[in-house]
PDB file of C-alpha atoms in Angstrom:
ATOM      1  CA  UNK A   1       0.000   0.000   0.000  1.00  0.00           C
ATOM      2  CA  UNK A   2       1.481   3.362  -0.972  1.00  0.00           C
ATOM      3  CA  UNK A   3       0.771   4.974   2.420  1.00  0.00           C
ATOM      4  CA  UNK A   4       2.659   2.258   4.310  1.00  0.00           C
ATOM      5  CA  UNK A   5       6.395   1.840   4.567  1.00  0.00           C
ATOM      6  CA  UNK A   6       7.843  -1.369   5.971  1.00  0.00           C
ATOM      7  CA  UNK A   7      10.810  -0.262   8.075  1.00  0.00           C
ATOM      8  CA  UNK A   8      11.847  -3.620   9.479  1.00  0.00           C
ATOM      9  CA  UNK A   9      11.173  -7.342   9.740  1.00  0.00           C
ATOM     10  CA  UNK A  10      12.091  -9.728  12.534  1.00  0.00           C
ATOM     11  CA  UNK A  11      12.135 -13.506  12.878  1.00  0.00           C
ATOM     12  CA  UNK A  12      11.237 -13.571  16.567  1.00  0.00           C
ATOM     13  CA  UNK A  13       9.847 -11.495  19.408  1.00  0.00           C
ATOM     14  CA  UNK A  14      13.207 -10.399  20.779  1.00  0.00           C
ATOM     15  CA  UNK A  15      14.310  -9.254  17.322  1.00  0.00           C
ATOM     16  CA  UNK A  16      11.040  -7.358  16.888  1.00  0.00           C
ATOM     17  CA  UNK A  17      11.539  -5.604  20.209  1.00  0.00           C
ATOM     18  CA  UNK A  18      15.116  -4.625  19.334  1.00  0.00           C
ATOM     19  CA  UNK A  19      14.083  -3.300  15.905  1.00  0.00           C
ATOM     20  CA  UNK A  20      11.199  -1.340  17.405  1.00  0.00           C
ATOM     21  CA  UNK A  21      13.515   0.249  19.976  1.00  0.00           C
ATOM     22  CA  UNK A  22      15.850   1.370  17.200  1.00  0.00           C
ATOM     23  CA  UNK A  23      13.377   2.248  14.416  1.00  0.00           C
ATOM     24  CA  UNK A  24      10.431   3.579  16.467  1.00  0.00           C
ATOM     25  CA  UNK A  25       7.685   2.440  14.046  1.00  0.00           C
ATOM     26  CA  UNK A  26       4.115   3.749  14.223  1.00  0.00           C
ATOM     27  CA  UNK A  27       2.687   0.225  14.019  1.00  0.00           C
ATOM     28  CA  UNK A  28       4.147  -3.193  14.762  1.00  0.00           C
ATOM     29  CA  UNK A  29       2.386  -6.216  13.282  1.00  0.00           C
ATOM     30  CA  UNK A  30       3.085  -9.164  15.572  1.00  0.00           C
ATOM     31  CA  UNK A  31       1.939 -12.734  16.035  1.00  0.00           C
ATOM     32  CA  UNK A  32       0.813 -14.226  19.338  1.00  0.00           C
ATOM     33  CA  UNK A  33       3.169 -17.182  18.895  1.00  0.00           C
ATOM     34  CA  UNK A  34       6.773 -16.203  18.240  1.00  0.00           C
ATOM     35  CA  UNK A  35      10.024 -17.766  19.340  1.00  0.00           C
ATOM     36  CA  UNK A  36      12.163 -15.933  21.847  1.00  0.00           C
ATOM     37  CA  UNK A  37       9.426 -13.671  23.163  1.00  0.00           C
ATOM     38  CA  UNK A  38       5.735 -14.391  22.674  1.00  0.00           C
ATOM     39  CA  UNK A  39       3.437 -11.730  21.259  1.00  0.00           C
ATOM     40  CA  UNK A  40       1.693 -10.987  24.544  1.00  0.00           C
ATOM     41  CA  UNK A  41       4.960 -10.198  26.320  1.00  0.00           C
ATOM     42  CA  UNK A  42       6.227  -8.352  23.256  1.00  0.00           C
ATOM     43  CA  UNK A  43       3.205  -6.039  23.378  1.00  0.00           C
ATOM     44  CA  UNK A  44       3.726  -5.314  27.080  1.00  0.00           C
ATOM     45  CA  UNK A  45       7.392  -4.532  26.631  1.00  0.00           C
ATOM     46  CA  UNK A  46       6.918  -2.571  23.412  1.00  0.00           C
ATOM     47  CA  UNK A  47       4.361  -0.266  24.964  1.00  0.00           C
ATOM     48  CA  UNK A  48       6.595   0.307  27.975  1.00  0.00           C
ATOM     49  CA  UNK A  49       9.818   0.805  26.035  1.00  0.00           C
ATOM     50  CA  UNK A  50       8.655   2.385  22.775  1.00  0.00           C
ATOM     51  CA  UNK A  51       5.825   4.766  23.718  1.00  0.00           C
ATOM     52  CA  UNK A  52       3.504   5.758  20.929  1.00  0.00           C
ATOM     53  CA  UNK A  53       3.931   2.506  19.000  1.00  0.00           C
ATOM     54  CA  UNK A  54       0.676   0.717  18.274  1.00  0.00           C
ATOM     55  CA  UNK A  55       0.465  -3.061  17.864  1.00  0.00           C
ATOM     56  CA  UNK A  56      -1.745  -5.046  15.512  1.00  0.00           C
ATOM     57  CA  UNK A  57      -1.769  -8.789  16.080  1.00  0.00           C
ATOM     58  CA  UNK A  58      -1.785 -10.965  12.972  1.00  0.00           C
ATOM     59  CA  UNK A  59      -2.265 -14.564  14.013  1.00  0.00           C
ATOM     60  CA  UNK A  60      -3.799 -17.919  13.152  1.00  0.00           C
ATOM     61  CA  UNK A  61      -5.051 -18.201  16.731  1.00  0.00           C
ATOM     62  CA  UNK A  62      -8.736 -17.383  17.096  1.00  0.00           C
ATOM     63  CA  UNK A  63      -9.218 -18.603  20.666  1.00  0.00           C
ATOM     64  CA  UNK A  64     -10.953 -15.952  22.722  1.00  0.00           C
ATOM     65  CA  UNK A  65      -8.452 -16.219  25.578  1.00  0.00           C
ATOM     66  CA  UNK A  66      -5.485 -15.439  23.298  1.00  0.00           C
ATOM     67  CA  UNK A  67      -7.221 -12.584  21.517  1.00  0.00           C
ATOM     68  CA  UNK A  68      -8.234 -11.065  24.842  1.00  0.00           C
ATOM     69  CA  UNK A  69      -4.743 -11.584  26.274  1.00  0.00           C
ATOM     70  CA  UNK A  70      -3.245  -9.614  23.372  1.00  0.00           C
ATOM     71  CA  UNK A  71      -5.825  -6.837  23.735  1.00  0.00           C
ATOM     72  CA  UNK A  72      -5.357  -6.721  27.528  1.00  0.00           C
ATOM     73  CA  UNK A  73      -1.586  -6.526  27.020  1.00  0.00           C
ATOM     74  CA  UNK A  74      -2.217  -3.432  24.917  1.00  0.00           C
ATOM     75  CA  UNK A  75      -2.565  -4.543  21.295  1.00  0.00           C
ATOM     76  CA  UNK A  76      -4.831  -2.158  19.421  1.00  0.00           C
ATOM     77  CA  UNK A  77      -6.130  -4.758  17.010  1.00  0.00           C
ATOM     78  CA  UNK A  78      -6.263  -8.381  15.992  1.00  0.00           C
ATOM     79  CA  UNK A  79      -6.495  -9.817  12.470  1.00  0.00           C
ATOM     80  CA  UNK A  80      -6.617 -13.506  11.624  1.00  0.00           C
ATOM     81  CA  UNK A  81      -4.029 -14.770   9.133  1.00  0.00           C
ATOM     82  CA  UNK A  82      -6.797 -16.366   7.100  1.00  0.00           C
ATOM     83  CA  UNK A  83      -8.460 -12.974   6.613  1.00  0.00           C
ATOM     84  CA  UNK A  84      -8.350 -11.067   3.363  1.00  0.00           C
ATOM     85  CA  UNK A  85      -5.522  -8.709   2.505  1.00  0.00           C
ATOM     86  CA  UNK A  86      -7.975  -5.802   2.699  1.00  0.00           C
ATOM     87  CA  UNK A  87      -8.805  -6.841   6.274  1.00  0.00           C
ATOM     88  CA  UNK A  88      -5.128  -6.541   7.207  1.00  0.00           C
ATOM     89  CA  UNK A  89      -4.867  -3.165   5.460  1.00  0.00           C
ATOM     90  CA  UNK A  90      -8.002  -1.930   7.231  1.00  0.00           C
ATOM     91  CA  UNK A  91      -6.588  -3.138  10.544  1.00  0.00           C
ATOM     92  CA  UNK A  92      -3.332  -1.254  10.035  1.00  0.00           C
ATOM     93  CA  UNK A  93      -5.192   1.911   8.995  1.00  0.00           C
ATOM     94  CA  UNK A  94      -7.503   1.776  12.015  1.00  0.00           C
ATOM     95  CA  UNK A  95      -4.642   1.147  14.431  1.00  0.00           C
ATOM     96  CA  UNK A  96      -2.598   3.977  12.873  1.00  0.00           C
ATOM     97  CA  UNK A  97      -5.607   6.270  13.352  1.00  0.00           C
ATOM     98  CA  UNK A  98      -5.678   5.438  17.057  1.00  0.00           C
ATOM     99  CA  UNK A  99      -8.681   3.155  16.923  1.00  0.00           C
ATOM    100  CA  UNK A 100      -9.175  -0.486  17.891  1.00  0.00           C
ATOM    101  CA  UNK A 101      -9.704  -3.091  15.192  1.00  0.00           C
ATOM    102  CA  UNK A 102     -10.898  -6.698  15.234  1.00  0.00           C
ATOM    103  CA  UNK A 103     -11.358  -8.828  12.135  1.00  0.00           C
ATOM    104  CA  UNK A 104     -15.046  -9.098  11.244  1.00  0.00           C
ATOM    105  CA  UNK A 105     -14.716 -12.885  11.454  1.00  0.00           C
ATOM    106  CA  UNK A 106     -13.509 -12.560  15.063  1.00  0.00           C
ATOM    107  CA  UNK A 107     -16.379 -10.278  15.964  1.00  0.00           C
ATOM    108  CA  UNK A 108     -18.805 -12.798  14.474  1.00  0.00           C
ATOM    109  CA  UNK A 109     -17.133 -15.699  16.299  1.00  0.00           C
ATOM    110  CA  UNK A 110     -17.181 -13.866  19.648  1.00  0.00           C
ATOM    111  CA  UNK A 111     -20.801 -12.856  19.172  1.00  0.00           C
ATOM    112  CA  UNK A 112     -21.841 -16.480  18.562  1.00  0.00           C
ATOM    113  CA  UNK A 113     -19.807 -17.663  21.573  1.00  0.00           C
ATOM    114  CA  UNK A 114     -21.305 -14.936  23.768  1.00  0.00           C
ATOM    115  CA  UNK A 115     -24.843 -15.834  22.706  1.00  0.00           C
ATOM    116  CA  UNK A 116     -24.185 -19.514  23.377  1.00  0.00           C
ATOM    117  CA  UNK A 117     -22.801 -18.757  26.861  1.00  0.00           C
ATOM    118  CA  UNK A 118     -25.680 -16.403  27.572  1.00  0.00           C
ATOM    119  CA  UNK A 119     -28.177 -19.055  26.501  1.00  0.00           C
ATOM    120  CA  UNK A 120     -26.566 -21.578  28.843  1.00  0.00           C
ATOM    121  CA  UNK A 121     -26.642 -19.065  31.723  1.00  0.00           C
ATOM    122  CA  UNK A 122     -30.297 -18.235  31.090  1.00  0.00           C
ATOM    123  CA  UNK A 123     -31.196 -21.926  30.904  1.00  0.00           C
ATOM    124  CA  UNK A 124     -29.321 -22.771  34.083  1.00  0.00           C
ATOM    125  CA  UNK A 125     -30.647 -19.751  35.977  1.00  0.00           C
ATOM    126  CA  UNK A 126     -34.183 -20.617  34.943  1.00  0.00           C
ATOM    127  CA  UNK A 127     -33.907 -23.880  36.893  1.00  0.00           C
ATOM    128  CA  UNK A 128     -32.986 -22.036  40.113  1.00  0.00           C
ATOM    129  CA  UNK A 129     -36.152 -20.587  41.565  1.00  0.00           C
ATOM    130  CA  UNK A 130     -36.565 -18.611  44.743  1.00  0.00           C
ATOM    131  CA  UNK A 131     -39.095 -19.737  47.301  1.00  0.00           C
ATOM    132  CA  UNK A 132     -42.021 -17.480  48.100  1.00  0.00           C
ATOM    133  CA  UNK A 133     -40.364 -16.416  51.355  1.00  0.00           C
ATOM    134  CA  UNK A 134     -37.084 -15.636  49.541  1.00  0.00           C
ATOM    135  CA  UNK A 135     -38.912 -13.484  46.968  1.00  0.00           C
ATOM    136  CA  UNK A 136     -40.625 -11.677  49.839  1.00  0.00           C
ATOM    137  CA  UNK A 137     -37.260 -11.005  51.496  1.00  0.00           C
ATOM    138  CA  UNK A 138     -35.718  -9.797  48.227  1.00  0.00           C
ATOM    139  CA  UNK A 139     -38.526  -7.272  47.950  1.00  0.00           C
ATOM    140  CA  UNK A 140     -38.052  -6.050  51.500  1.00  0.00           C
ATOM    141  CA  UNK A 141     -34.256  -5.842  51.194  1.00  0.00           C
ATOM    142  CA  UNK A 142     -34.625  -3.905  47.946  1.00  0.00           C
ATOM    143  CA  UNK A 143     -36.936  -1.476  49.727  1.00  0.00           C
ATOM    144  CA  UNK A 144     -34.170  -0.788  52.229  1.00  0.00           C
ATOM    145  CA  UNK A 145     -35.326  -2.764  55.255  1.00  0.00           C
ATOM    146  CA  UNK A 146     -32.575  -4.135  57.500  1.00  0.00           C
ATOM    147  CA  UNK A 147     -32.334  -7.755  58.659  1.00  0.00           C
ATOM    148  CA  UNK A 148     -33.695  -6.900  62.107  1.00  0.00           C
ATOM    149  CA  UNK A 149     -36.550  -4.827  60.659  1.00  0.00           C
ATOM    150  CA  UNK A 150     -37.554  -7.683  58.352  1.00  0.00           C
ATOM    151  CA  UNK A 151     -37.350 -10.155  61.223  1.00  0.00           C
ATOM    152  CA  UNK A 152     -39.687  -8.003  63.285  1.00  0.00           C
ATOM    153  CA  UNK A 153     -42.043  -7.355  60.361  1.00  0.00           C
ATOM    154  CA  UNK A 154     -42.358 -11.061  59.421  1.00  0.00           C
ATOM    155  CA  UNK A 155     -42.186 -12.392  62.995  1.00  0.00           C
ATOM    156  CA  UNK A 156     -38.981 -14.316  62.303  1.00  0.00           C
ATOM    157  CA  UNK A 157     -35.662 -14.420  64.098  1.00  0.00           C
ATOM    158  CA  UNK A 158     -32.854 -12.278  62.706  1.00  0.00           C
ATOM    159  CA  UNK A 159     -30.859 -15.485  62.242  1.00  0.00           C
ATOM    160  CA  UNK A 160     -33.610 -16.970  60.048  1.00  0.00           C
ATOM    161  CA  UNK A 161     -33.701 -13.817  57.913  1.00  0.00           C
ATOM    162  CA  UNK A 162     -29.893 -13.908  57.616  1.00  0.00           C
ATOM    163  CA  UNK A 163     -30.022 -17.564  56.539  1.00  0.00           C
ATOM    164  CA  UNK A 164     -32.613 -16.737  53.847  1.00  0.00           C
ATOM    165  CA  UNK A 165     -30.414 -13.856  52.671  1.00  0.00           C
ATOM    166  CA  UNK A 166     -27.445 -16.219  52.306  1.00  0.00           C
ATOM    167  CA  UNK A 167     -29.578 -18.708  50.387  1.00  0.00           C
ATOM    168  CA  UNK A 168     -30.765 -15.970  48.058  1.00  0.00           C
TER     169      UNK A 168
END
C-alpha cells in the first residue's frame, strides 16, 4: 500500500523488540506465537519501552483467551491470518488512526460464543427458583429494610432472615 512503509522485519519477538527500539515504528504487526518472546509479552514490553507505537496482532489463533490476552496486554487490534488482505490493510489503517480493530470474522465468532454462553446461563438460571419467602425477602431488602426490621415485620428471628439472605 502506498501509504505504508515497511521499516523492518524480525524472525522472533526479541528481534522485533530490538528493531522497534531502534526504528520507532508507528505500528508493529506481531503474532501471538513467536520464538524468543511471545506476542503478549512483546506487546507489554513494546508499549513500555517504545511509547507511541501501536500493535496489531496478525495470528492464526482465534481462541478468545489469546485474543483477549493480546488486547489486555495493549494490542490495538487483531487480524486472523486467514483474513483477506484488505482486512489486514483496514486493521493497520484503524490502528494507525488510534482506533481499535478486530477482524469481522472474530467479531462474528465472539458474538456467537457470547450468545451460546448467555443461553446456557439463562437456561441454568431458569432452573434455580426462589421460594415465596425468599422473593418476599428480596422485595423487603430492595426497599431498604434491615435484617432486624424484616425479622420483626415477618415475625422471624434475625438469624432466620440472615439464613434466607445467604440462600438468596
